[in-house]
Short mmCIF file of C-alpha atoms in Angstrom, two decimals:
data_model
loop_
_atom_site.label_atom_id
_atom_site.label_comp_id
_atom_site.label_asym_id
_atom_site.label_seq_id
_atom_site.Cartn_x
_atom_site.Cartn_y
_atom_site.Cartn_z
CA MET A 1 -4.96 -8.70 18.97
CA HIS A 2 -5.12 -8.43 15.18
CA LEU A 3 -8.21 -7.33 13.30
CA ASP A 4 -10.03 -9.60 10.86
CA GLN A 5 -8.06 -9.12 7.70
CA ASN A 6 -10.78 -10.91 5.61
CA LYS A 7 -12.82 -7.79 5.66
CA VAL A 8 -12.78 -5.31 2.77
CA PRO A 9 -15.15 -2.64 4.18
CA LEU A 10 -14.70 0.03 1.53
CA PHE A 11 -15.06 -2.43 -1.38
CA HIS A 12 -18.17 -3.94 0.21
CA ARG A 13 -19.68 -0.54 0.95
CA LEU A 14 -19.37 0.52 -2.67
CA ASN A 15 -20.99 -2.64 -3.89
CA GLN A 16 -23.82 -2.37 -1.35
CA PHE A 17 -24.44 1.16 -2.62
CA LYS A 18 -24.39 -0.04 -6.25
CA ALA A 19 -26.94 -2.78 -5.43
CA ARG A 20 -29.47 -0.17 -4.43
CA ASN A 21 -29.57 0.92 -8.15
CA PRO A 22 -29.19 4.65 -7.03
CA ILE A 23 -30.29 7.58 -9.16
CA SER A 24 -27.62 10.18 -9.61
CA PHE A 25 -28.36 13.87 -9.35
CA HIS A 26 -24.71 14.50 -8.48
CA VAL A 27 -21.23 14.23 -9.97
CA PRO A 28 -19.45 12.51 -11.71
CA GLY A 29 -20.95 13.24 -15.04
CA HIS A 30 -21.14 9.68 -16.29
CA LYS A 31 -24.09 9.20 -13.90
CA ASN A 32 -23.16 5.70 -12.59
CA GLY A 33 -22.13 4.80 -16.18
CA THR A 34 -25.43 5.67 -17.87
CA VAL A 35 -23.85 8.61 -19.76
CA PHE A 36 -20.94 7.07 -21.71
CA PRO A 37 -20.02 6.26 -25.33
CA ASP A 38 -21.15 2.86 -26.35
CA PHE A 39 -17.89 1.85 -27.97
CA ALA A 40 -16.04 2.33 -24.56
CA ARG A 41 -18.67 0.95 -22.27
CA ALA A 42 -17.42 -2.64 -22.28
CA SER A 43 -14.01 -1.50 -21.01
CA PHE A 44 -15.23 0.87 -18.31
CA ASP A 45 -18.62 -0.43 -17.17
CA SER A 46 -17.61 -2.31 -14.01
CA MET A 47 -15.54 0.66 -12.71
CA LEU A 48 -18.11 3.31 -13.58
CA ALA A 49 -20.67 1.53 -11.45
CA ILE A 50 -18.64 2.12 -8.30
CA ASP A 51 -17.15 5.46 -9.28
CA TYR A 52 -19.03 7.58 -6.67
CA THR A 53 -18.34 10.79 -4.87
CA GLU A 54 -18.62 11.62 -1.15
CA LEU A 55 -22.29 10.55 -0.70
CA SER A 56 -23.90 9.68 2.58
CA GLY A 57 -22.47 6.40 3.85
CA LEU A 58 -19.43 6.44 1.51
CA ASP A 59 -17.13 8.46 3.80
CA ASP A 60 -14.53 11.18 3.03
CA LEU A 61 -10.89 10.40 2.40
CA HIS A 62 -9.82 13.72 3.97
CA ALA A 63 -11.90 13.29 7.16
CA PRO A 64 -12.63 9.55 7.31
CA THR A 65 -14.95 8.22 9.99
CA GLU A 66 -16.71 5.20 8.28
CA ALA A 67 -15.78 2.69 5.58
CA ILE A 68 -12.54 4.56 4.50
CA ALA A 69 -11.47 4.85 8.15
CA GLU A 70 -12.12 1.19 8.74
CA ALA A 71 -10.22 0.22 5.58
CA GLU A 72 -7.24 2.36 6.63
CA THR A 73 -7.32 0.88 10.16
CA LEU A 74 -7.19 -2.65 8.67
CA ALA A 75 -4.19 -1.66 6.62
CA ALA A 76 -2.44 -0.12 9.61
CA ASP A 77 -3.12 -3.33 11.53
CA PHE A 78 -1.62 -5.49 8.78
CA PHE A 79 1.43 -3.28 8.23
CA GLN A 80 1.81 -2.76 12.02
CA THR A 81 2.01 1.04 11.81
CA ASP A 82 0.44 3.83 13.85
CA GLN A 83 -1.51 5.08 10.84
CA THR A 84 -2.01 4.17 7.23
CA PHE A 85 -3.08 6.88 4.79
CA PHE A 86 -4.67 5.96 1.48
CA LEU A 87 -3.04 7.78 -1.52
CA VAL A 88 -4.85 8.32 -4.85
CA GLY A 89 -2.02 10.43 -6.29
CA GLY A 90 0.55 7.69 -6.30
CA SER A 91 3.68 7.55 -4.16
CA THR A 92 4.41 11.03 -5.58
CA ALA A 93 1.72 12.48 -3.27
CA GLY A 94 3.22 10.65 -0.30
CA ASN A 95 6.70 11.77 -1.07
CA LEU A 96 5.59 15.45 -1.32
CA ALA A 97 3.59 15.27 1.94
CA MET A 98 6.30 13.70 4.05
CA ILE A 99 8.82 16.32 2.96
CA LEU A 100 6.46 19.23 3.38
CA ALA A 101 5.54 17.90 6.88
CA THR A 102 9.10 17.86 8.01
CA CYS A 103 10.78 20.80 6.32
CA THR A 104 10.20 24.46 5.77
CA ALA A 105 12.13 27.09 3.71
CA GLY A 106 15.85 27.03 4.56
CA ASP A 107 15.79 23.82 6.56
CA LYS A 108 18.49 21.31 5.78
CA ILE A 109 17.42 17.85 4.61
CA ILE A 110 19.73 14.94 3.76
CA VAL A 111 18.66 13.26 0.48
CA GLN A 112 19.83 10.27 -1.46
CA ARG A 113 20.95 11.69 -4.81
CA ASN A 114 19.51 9.05 -7.07
CA CYS A 115 15.94 9.44 -5.83
CA HIS A 116 12.72 9.87 -7.70
CA LYS A 117 11.84 13.23 -9.15
CA SER A 118 8.91 13.61 -6.79
CA VAL A 119 11.36 13.90 -3.94
CA MET A 120 13.17 16.68 -5.79
CA ASN A 121 9.80 18.40 -6.41
CA GLY A 122 9.00 18.11 -2.70
CA LEU A 123 12.26 19.76 -1.86
CA GLU A 124 11.47 22.73 -4.16
CA LEU A 125 7.96 23.13 -2.80
CA SER A 126 9.23 23.19 0.78
CA GLY A 127 12.14 25.52 -0.01
CA ALA A 128 14.36 23.29 1.96
CA LYS A 129 18.14 23.19 1.56
CA PRO A 130 19.08 19.71 0.32
CA VAL A 131 22.32 17.92 1.20
CA PHE A 132 22.76 15.21 -1.42
CA ILE A 133 24.51 11.97 -0.62
CA ALA A 134 25.81 9.90 -3.61
CA PRO A 135 25.35 6.15 -4.11
CA ILE A 136 28.22 3.70 -4.28
CA TYR A 137 28.94 0.96 -6.84
CA ASP A 138 27.69 -2.49 -5.95
CA GLU A 139 29.93 -5.14 -7.52
CA ALA A 140 27.30 -7.86 -7.15
CA ALA A 141 24.60 -5.80 -8.73
CA ARG A 142 27.03 -4.40 -11.30
CA ARG A 143 25.52 -0.84 -10.93
CA TYR A 144 25.39 2.07 -8.46
CA THR A 145 22.68 1.50 -5.85
CA SER A 146 22.60 3.15 -2.44
CA PRO A 147 24.76 5.58 -0.32
CA SER A 148 27.32 4.02 2.04
CA ILE A 149 26.83 4.15 5.76
CA ALA A 150 30.02 6.10 5.95
CA THR A 151 28.62 8.77 3.67
CA LEU A 152 25.48 9.15 5.71
CA GLU A 153 27.46 9.18 8.92
CA GLU A 154 29.58 12.02 7.61
CA ALA A 155 26.64 13.97 6.32
CA LEU A 156 24.89 13.72 9.76
CA ARG A 157 28.08 14.72 11.43
CA GLN A 158 28.36 17.84 9.18
CA HIS A 159 24.73 18.60 9.20
CA SER A 160 23.40 17.52 12.54
CA ASP A 161 20.65 20.13 12.38
CA ALA A 162 19.02 18.45 9.37
CA LYS A 163 15.33 18.12 9.75
CA ALA A 164 15.08 14.74 7.97
CA VAL A 165 16.90 11.98 5.96
CA VAL A 166 15.20 10.85 2.77
CA LEU A 167 16.21 7.40 1.38
CA THR A 168 15.03 5.05 -1.37
CA TYR A 169 14.60 1.37 -0.32
CA PRO A 170 14.67 -0.92 -2.26
CA ASP A 171 15.99 0.34 -5.61
CA TYR A 172 14.16 -0.29 -8.87
CA PHE A 173 15.83 -3.66 -9.19
CA GLY A 174 14.74 -4.79 -5.68
CA LYS A 175 18.22 -4.40 -4.18
CA THR A 176 18.18 -3.49 -0.39
CA TYR A 177 20.96 -2.37 2.00
CA ASP A 178 21.64 -1.97 5.73
CA LEU A 179 18.82 0.52 6.20
CA LYS A 180 18.45 -0.37 9.93
CA GLN A 181 21.90 0.95 10.71
CA MET A 182 21.13 4.15 8.88
CA ILE A 183 17.87 4.70 10.68
CA ASP A 184 19.50 4.07 14.06
CA MET A 185 22.24 6.51 13.14
CA ALA A 186 19.83 9.26 12.21
CA HIS A 187 17.75 8.67 15.24
CA GLN A 188 20.78 9.23 17.43
CA TYR A 189 20.58 12.82 16.22
CA GLN A 190 16.81 12.87 16.71
CA ILE A 191 16.45 13.08 12.89
CA PRO A 192 13.45 11.22 11.30
CA VAL A 193 13.97 8.97 8.33
CA LEU A 194 11.62 9.22 5.43
CA VAL A 195 11.67 6.26 3.01
CA ASP A 196 10.40 5.94 -0.54
CA GLU A 197 9.61 2.23 -0.47
CA ALA A 198 7.66 2.35 -3.73
CA HIS A 199 8.78 -1.07 -4.82
CA GLY A 200 8.61 -2.74 -1.40
CA VAL A 201 4.94 -2.96 -0.32
CA HIS A 202 5.17 -6.76 -0.25
CA PHE A 203 8.11 -6.80 2.05
CA SER A 204 5.67 -6.76 4.94
CA LEU A 205 4.88 -10.42 4.02
CA GLY A 206 8.23 -11.35 5.62
CA ASP A 207 10.38 -14.27 4.36
CA PRO A 208 11.51 -14.75 1.53
CA PHE A 209 11.46 -11.00 1.04
CA PRO A 210 13.88 -8.56 2.60
CA GLN A 211 12.72 -6.70 5.73
CA SER A 212 10.39 -3.72 5.19
CA ALA A 213 11.52 -0.21 6.06
CA LEU A 214 8.59 -0.27 8.49
CA THR A 215 10.03 -3.26 10.40
CA LEU A 216 13.43 -1.54 10.38
CA GLY A 217 12.00 1.59 12.17
CA ALA A 218 11.61 4.29 9.50
CA ASP A 219 9.42 7.09 10.57
CA VAL A 220 7.37 7.64 7.40
CA VAL A 221 7.22 5.13 4.55
CA VAL A 222 5.58 5.51 1.15
CA GLN A 223 4.58 2.41 -0.84
CA SER A 224 3.24 2.09 -4.28
CA ALA A 225 0.62 -0.68 -3.82
CA HIS A 226 0.12 -0.76 -7.57
CA LYS A 227 3.75 -1.75 -8.31
CA MET A 228 4.07 -5.09 -6.47
CA ALA A 229 0.57 -5.65 -5.03
CA PRO A 230 -2.71 -5.93 -7.00
CA ALA A 231 -3.92 -2.36 -6.66
CA MET A 232 -4.89 -0.03 -9.52
CA THR A 233 -2.26 2.40 -10.93
CA MET A 234 -1.78 5.43 -8.65
CA ALA A 235 -3.04 3.60 -5.63
CA SER A 236 -0.49 3.88 -2.81
CA PHE A 237 -0.06 3.87 0.93
CA LEU A 238 1.68 6.33 3.35
CA GLN A 239 2.61 4.55 6.54
CA PHE A 240 3.26 6.63 9.65
CA GLN A 241 5.06 5.43 12.87
CA SER A 242 6.97 8.28 14.43
CA SER A 243 7.38 10.49 17.50
CA LEU A 244 9.68 12.76 15.44
CA VAL A 245 7.19 13.73 12.77
CA SER A 246 3.76 15.27 13.16
CA LYS A 247 0.96 13.04 11.96
CA GLU A 248 -1.30 16.10 11.81
CA ARG A 249 1.10 17.84 9.46
CA ILE A 250 1.14 14.66 7.22
CA ALA A 251 -2.58 14.66 7.09
CA HIS A 252 -2.72 18.44 6.46
CA TYR A 253 -0.41 18.27 3.40
CA LEU A 254 -2.14 15.21 2.03
CA GLN A 255 -5.42 17.07 1.89
CA ILE A 256 -3.72 19.98 0.16
CA ILE A 257 -1.85 17.72 -2.37
CA GLN A 258 -4.51 15.13 -3.09
CA SER A 259 -7.66 15.72 -5.08
CA SER A 260 -10.72 16.87 -3.17
CA SER A 261 -12.57 14.35 -5.32
CA PRO A 262 -10.57 11.19 -4.84
CA SER A 263 -11.19 8.10 -6.88
CA TYR A 264 -13.38 5.50 -5.05
CA PRO A 265 -12.29 2.65 -7.30
CA LEU A 266 -8.67 3.48 -6.52
CA MET A 267 -9.31 3.65 -2.79
CA ALA A 268 -11.26 0.29 -2.99
CA SER A 269 -8.40 -1.34 -4.85
CA LEU A 270 -6.19 -0.41 -1.84
CA ASP A 271 -8.65 -2.14 0.47
CA VAL A 272 -8.50 -5.23 -1.84
CA ALA A 273 -4.70 -5.16 -2.13
CA ARG A 274 -4.27 -5.10 1.60
CA TYR A 275 -6.76 -8.01 1.88
CA PHE A 276 -4.68 -9.97 -0.77
CA LEU A 277 -1.43 -9.43 1.10
CA ALA A 278 -2.94 -10.16 4.54
CA THR A 279 -4.53 -13.36 3.38
CA LEU A 280 -1.89 -14.78 1.03
CA SER A 281 -1.45 -18.45 2.04
CA GLU A 282 1.82 -20.19 2.61
CA GLU A 283 0.90 -22.59 -0.16
CA MET A 284 0.44 -19.73 -2.63
CA MET A 285 3.77 -18.26 -1.60
CA GLU A 286 5.54 -21.52 -2.04
CA ALA A 287 3.95 -21.96 -5.42
CA THR A 288 5.00 -18.41 -6.36
CA MET A 289 8.58 -18.95 -5.40
CA GLN A 290 8.68 -22.23 -7.36
CA SER A 291 7.35 -20.29 -10.31
CA VAL A 292 10.07 -17.75 -9.84
CA LYS A 293 12.70 -20.57 -9.97
CA LEU A 294 11.21 -22.01 -13.14
CA VAL A 295 10.94 -18.53 -14.89
CA ARG A 296 14.58 -17.75 -13.97
CA GLU A 297 15.72 -21.09 -15.42
CA ILE A 298 13.88 -20.42 -18.64
CA LEU A 299 15.17 -16.89 -18.94
CA ASN A 300 18.74 -17.88 -18.20
CA ASP A 301 18.92 -20.13 -21.28
CA SER A 302 21.14 -17.78 -23.38
CA GLU A 303 24.67 -17.03 -24.26
CA TYR A 304 23.78 -13.36 -24.68
CA TRP A 305 23.00 -12.55 -21.06
CA ASP A 306 23.23 -13.81 -17.50
CA ILE A 307 20.45 -13.74 -14.94
CA LEU A 308 21.95 -12.21 -11.82
CA PRO A 309 21.77 -14.48 -8.78
CA ILE A 310 19.37 -13.58 -5.84
CA THR A 311 21.08 -12.62 -2.66
CA LYS A 312 19.60 -12.02 0.83
CA SER A 313 19.38 -8.38 0.00
CA ASP A 314 17.43 -8.89 -3.18
CA ASP A 315 13.71 -9.04 -3.86
CA PRO A 316 13.30 -12.47 -5.44
CA LEU A 317 10.43 -11.19 -7.66
CA LYS A 318 12.84 -8.97 -9.51
CA ILE A 319 14.67 -10.81 -12.33
CA THR A 320 17.70 -8.87 -13.73
CA PHE A 321 19.33 -9.75 -17.05
CA HIS A 322 22.98 -8.62 -17.21
CA VAL A 323 23.71 -8.32 -20.95
CA LYS A 324 27.12 -9.45 -22.15
CA HIS A 325 29.39 -6.62 -23.30
CA TRP A 326 29.04 -7.17 -27.06
CA GLN A 327 25.31 -7.10 -27.08
CA SER A 328 22.76 -4.28 -26.85
CA ALA A 329 20.29 -4.53 -23.98
CA LYS A 330 17.80 -2.45 -26.02
CA GLU A 331 18.07 -4.84 -28.95
CA ILE A 332 17.37 -7.86 -26.71
CA ALA A 333 14.39 -6.08 -25.03
CA THR A 334 13.04 -5.12 -28.55
CA PHE A 335 13.14 -8.79 -29.62
CA PHE A 336 11.15 -9.80 -26.46
CA GLU A 337 8.60 -7.06 -27.16
CA LYS A 338 8.13 -8.51 -30.71
CA GLU A 339 6.92 -11.60 -28.94
CA HIS A 340 4.64 -9.41 -26.80
CA ILE A 341 6.61 -9.88 -23.69
CA TYR A 342 7.34 -6.54 -22.05
CA PRO A 343 10.17 -5.86 -19.52
CA GLU A 344 9.78 -3.25 -16.78
CA LEU A 345 13.10 -1.46 -17.39
CA VAL A 346 16.04 -1.39 -19.76
CA THR A 347 19.42 0.17 -19.01
CA HIS A 348 22.50 0.26 -21.16
CA ASN A 349 23.50 -3.17 -19.89
CA GLN A 350 20.62 -4.68 -17.82
CA ILE A 351 16.96 -5.63 -18.37
CA LEU A 352 14.48 -5.97 -15.53
CA PHE A 353 11.58 -8.46 -15.50
CA ILE A 354 9.16 -8.41 -12.52
CA HIS A 355 7.46 -11.67 -11.47
CA GLY A 356 4.01 -11.15 -9.83
CA LEU A 357 2.80 -12.42 -6.45
CA SER A 358 1.27 -15.51 -7.89
CA PRO A 359 2.52 -18.39 -10.09
CA PHE A 360 3.30 -17.50 -13.72
CA LYS A 361 1.00 -19.47 -15.97
CA GLU A 362 2.59 -19.11 -19.43
CA LEU A 363 5.94 -20.95 -19.05
CA SER A 364 5.70 -22.62 -22.46
CA ARG A 365 5.05 -19.31 -24.24
CA LEU A 366 7.96 -17.75 -22.36
CA LYS A 367 10.30 -20.60 -23.26
CA GLU A 368 9.34 -20.32 -26.90
CA ALA A 369 9.95 -16.53 -26.76
CA VAL A 370 13.45 -17.01 -25.26
CA ASN A 371 14.27 -19.51 -28.06
CA LEU A 372 13.05 -16.98 -30.71
CA VAL A 373 14.99 -14.17 -29.16
CA ASN A 374 18.20 -16.29 -29.19
CA GLU A 375 17.59 -17.27 -32.80
CA GLN A 376 17.21 -13.57 -33.91
CA LEU A 377 20.40 -12.65 -32.01
CA ILE A 378 22.47 -15.21 -33.90
CA GLY A 379 24.47 -13.30 -36.46
CA ASN A 380 22.70 -10.09 -35.51
CA SER A 381 24.87 -9.07 -32.59
CA SER A 382 25.71 -5.52 -32.44
CA THR A 383 29.28 -5.04 -31.35
CA THR A 384 29.32 -2.47 -28.65
CA ASP A 385 32.57 -0.66 -27.93
CA ASN A 386 33.93 -0.51 -24.41
CA VAL A 387 31.86 2.17 -22.76
CA GLN A 388 33.32 4.23 -19.95
CA TYR A 389 31.32 6.62 -17.83
CA THR A 390 32.03 9.17 -15.29
CA ASN A 391 31.07 8.24 -11.71
CA GLU A 392 28.11 10.54 -12.16
CA ALA A 393 27.08 8.87 -15.42
CA ASN A 394 27.47 5.43 -13.89
CA TRP A 395 25.20 5.96 -10.98
CA PHE A 396 22.54 7.40 -13.28
CA LEU A 397 22.96 5.22 -16.29
CA SER A 398 23.84 2.03 -14.46
CA GLY A 399 21.71 2.93 -11.55
CA PRO A 400 18.40 1.69 -10.22
CA HIS A 401 16.09 3.95 -12.25
CA CYS A 402 17.52 4.20 -15.67
CA LYS A 403 16.89 3.66 -19.40
CA LYS A 404 19.10 2.28 -22.07
CA VAL A 405 21.97 4.56 -23.10
CA SER A 406 24.44 3.53 -25.81
CA ASN A 407 24.18 1.02 -28.66
CA HIS A 408 27.19 1.47 -30.87
CA ALA A 409 28.72 4.78 -29.70
CA THR A 410 31.67 5.06 -27.35
CA ILE A 411 31.55 7.38 -24.49
CA ASP A 412 35.04 8.23 -23.47
CA ILE A 413 34.82 10.73 -20.65
CA THR A 414 37.56 11.57 -18.21
CA THR A 415 36.50 10.45 -14.80
CA LYS A 416 35.95 13.26 -12.45
CA ASN A 417 35.61 13.26 -8.70
CA ILE A 418 32.04 13.33 -7.72
CA HIS A 419 31.51 14.71 -4.23
CA SER A 420 29.77 12.10 -2.03
CA ILE A 421 28.12 14.95 -0.14
CA GLN A 422 26.97 18.11 -1.92
CA GLY A 423 24.35 20.82 -2.18
CA LEU A 424 22.82 22.92 -4.86
CA GLU A 425 24.59 26.05 -6.26
CA LEU A 426 21.60 28.21 -5.33
CA SER A 427 18.75 27.97 -2.81
CA TYR A 428 15.18 27.51 -4.10
CA GLN A 429 14.39 30.94 -2.74
CA ALA A 430 17.12 32.64 -4.71
CA MET A 431 16.21 30.70 -7.90
CA ASN A 432 12.63 31.98 -7.55
CA GLN A 433 14.03 35.55 -7.80
CA LEU A 434 16.13 34.95 -10.93
CA GLN A 435 15.31 35.22 -14.59
CA TYR A 436 16.30 32.46 -16.99
CA VAL A 437 16.80 31.87 -20.65
CA GLN A 438 16.61 28.88 -22.90
CA VAL A 439 19.87 27.75 -24.60
CA PRO A 440 21.19 24.69 -26.44
CA PHE A 441 22.59 22.11 -24.05
CA MET A 442 26.17 22.74 -25.25
CA LYS A 443 25.84 26.44 -24.36
CA GLY A 444 24.59 25.53 -20.89
CA ILE A 445 27.95 23.93 -19.82
CA GLY A 446 29.19 25.77 -16.82
CA GLU A 447 25.90 27.53 -16.10
CA ILE A 448 23.35 26.74 -13.39
CA ALA A 449 20.30 24.75 -14.49
CA ALA A 450 16.95 26.56 -14.08
CA GLU A 451 15.06 23.26 -14.62
CA ALA A 452 15.66 19.65 -14.02
CA VAL A 453 16.54 17.40 -16.93
CA ILE A 454 14.62 14.15 -16.43
CA PRO A 455 14.81 11.03 -18.80
CA TYR A 456 11.53 9.29 -18.33
CA PRO A 457 10.73 6.67 -17.34
CA PRO A 458 11.64 6.22 -14.62
CA GLY A 459 11.96 9.79 -13.54
CA ILE A 460 15.35 10.19 -11.91
CA PRO A 461 16.76 13.62 -12.65
CA LEU A 462 20.11 13.66 -14.49
CA ILE A 463 20.47 17.39 -13.85
CA LEU A 464 18.88 19.11 -10.92
CA LYS A 465 17.40 22.49 -10.88
CA GLY A 466 20.03 24.61 -9.16
CA GLU A 467 22.92 22.30 -10.23
CA ARG A 468 25.85 23.44 -12.37
CA ILE A 469 25.76 21.85 -15.79
CA THR A 470 28.89 19.89 -16.86
CA ALA A 471 30.27 18.61 -20.19
CA GLU A 472 29.62 15.15 -18.83
CA HIS A 473 25.96 15.90 -18.40
CA VAL A 474 25.62 17.15 -21.91
CA GLU A 475 27.41 14.17 -23.52
CA ILE A 476 25.14 11.76 -21.55
CA ILE A 477 22.04 13.68 -22.68
CA GLU A 478 23.16 13.47 -26.35
CA GLN A 479 23.69 9.71 -25.97
CA LEU A 480 20.26 9.34 -24.47
CA GLN A 481 18.60 11.48 -27.20
CA ASN A 482 20.40 9.55 -29.94
CA GLN A 483 18.96 6.34 -28.57
CA GLY A 484 15.41 7.71 -28.52
CA VAL A 485 15.12 8.10 -24.77
CA ARG A 486 12.49 10.72 -23.93
CA ILE A 487 13.68 13.71 -21.91
CA GLN A 488 10.91 15.51 -19.98
CA GLN A 489 11.55 18.94 -21.48
CA ARG A 490 8.91 21.03 -23.16
CA ASP A 491 11.41 22.73 -25.44
CA GLN A 492 14.75 21.81 -26.98
CA GLY A 493 17.82 22.72 -24.89
CA ILE A 494 17.83 23.80 -21.24
CA LYS A 495 16.85 26.82 -19.14
CA ILE A 496 19.73 28.40 -17.26
CA PHE A 497 19.95 31.21 -14.70
CA GLY A 498 22.00 34.39 -14.94
CA LYS A 499 21.73 35.17 -18.69
CA ARG A 500 19.80 38.05 -20.35
#
């Protein structure tokens, strides 16, 4: 029997507390919003009034027994999991916790290579020994997406002693794959499957969305409620349903990783986001899908790009522009931004728009913007030479988490054989014992990276800490830098091991 999903216990508790007009002799320092600059008050007032700390009756995220516990129980009931944990540190906190809960120093863990940097950070913190599985090219999506079943099968055969498999589902563009078969395959070895489902919290709504990793049997699933549901930025869920992973270890590492002073507005937004998903009517869903159809039709009115069709494996809320070869995706995105319409992501040949979970209300403004962009592109097309990438460059640059790469320049790189299954050159323990030196990228070729090189957003490492640097890596980095893509480096160049 399901619980009453109309309840929002934490949100209501905060507002009940606010209604008492409490006097603050405690933190936070804004004192219920009374200590705050006047010029900023209008923007922050409503949030400050419910930004409390662990006061009597408001519960404790790290040992919940009251309103937070009830809110998490309602979420677990909606998502049909054994336990839902509220996250105030984004999906990053969940990814770190699920890796630390399953792996210790020296343990093998099979990891999808084009995963988020938080997964890589979790590997380093745990000291685990990663076995990376590379993605394959998807002809329909026109980019590299997920590993093949055959690659995972071979990785499991070679490393049947792995402590976990870490996968990303869906990719940034909403593309899914046969996750069920991969989960079943790993479970045959009694290996748990940990899934970064940051962009799939709404999949639990069912049709017309792909199946959630939860429905498909993943052991631990992390979801960014703020990405596709109406939660505040950083508000996320960790979903637990496993006999292969310790729930107590998950809770233990979450209380280590997350703040001891968690944000109550963030937690309340999780309560509200769950309510929104659980009570979304069929009529609203039908209206949303009709809106998606209309928005796609408007956006598809151009000779400069195609809107990729939606397949059964796609999230229909993700709208992907595939830019025609003579045109720059960045240029098109810039023209949209001049009309104050901002895409989620731009690659060298694709642009991603995300439709929300409600009907879009500015169709006429969008149509006008498309017309203006088309007008600006007439006679302004930047001829782009035929760009060829290595397999490694393709899965990064054309993959699910990338930024725009090349405008006018040609990348003519000899394709090299990228191993579908590979590890790092050094263990994290060995790297911790070594000294490093900063060198220009070109002088790093052939050396082992002492830090990750991460174009951001979206935070997918191009070079991993412990990976050998190649000429292909450096040429890609130069192209990214020439196009103004921000690399998350504190200094110019790269740190390498083994030099004095």
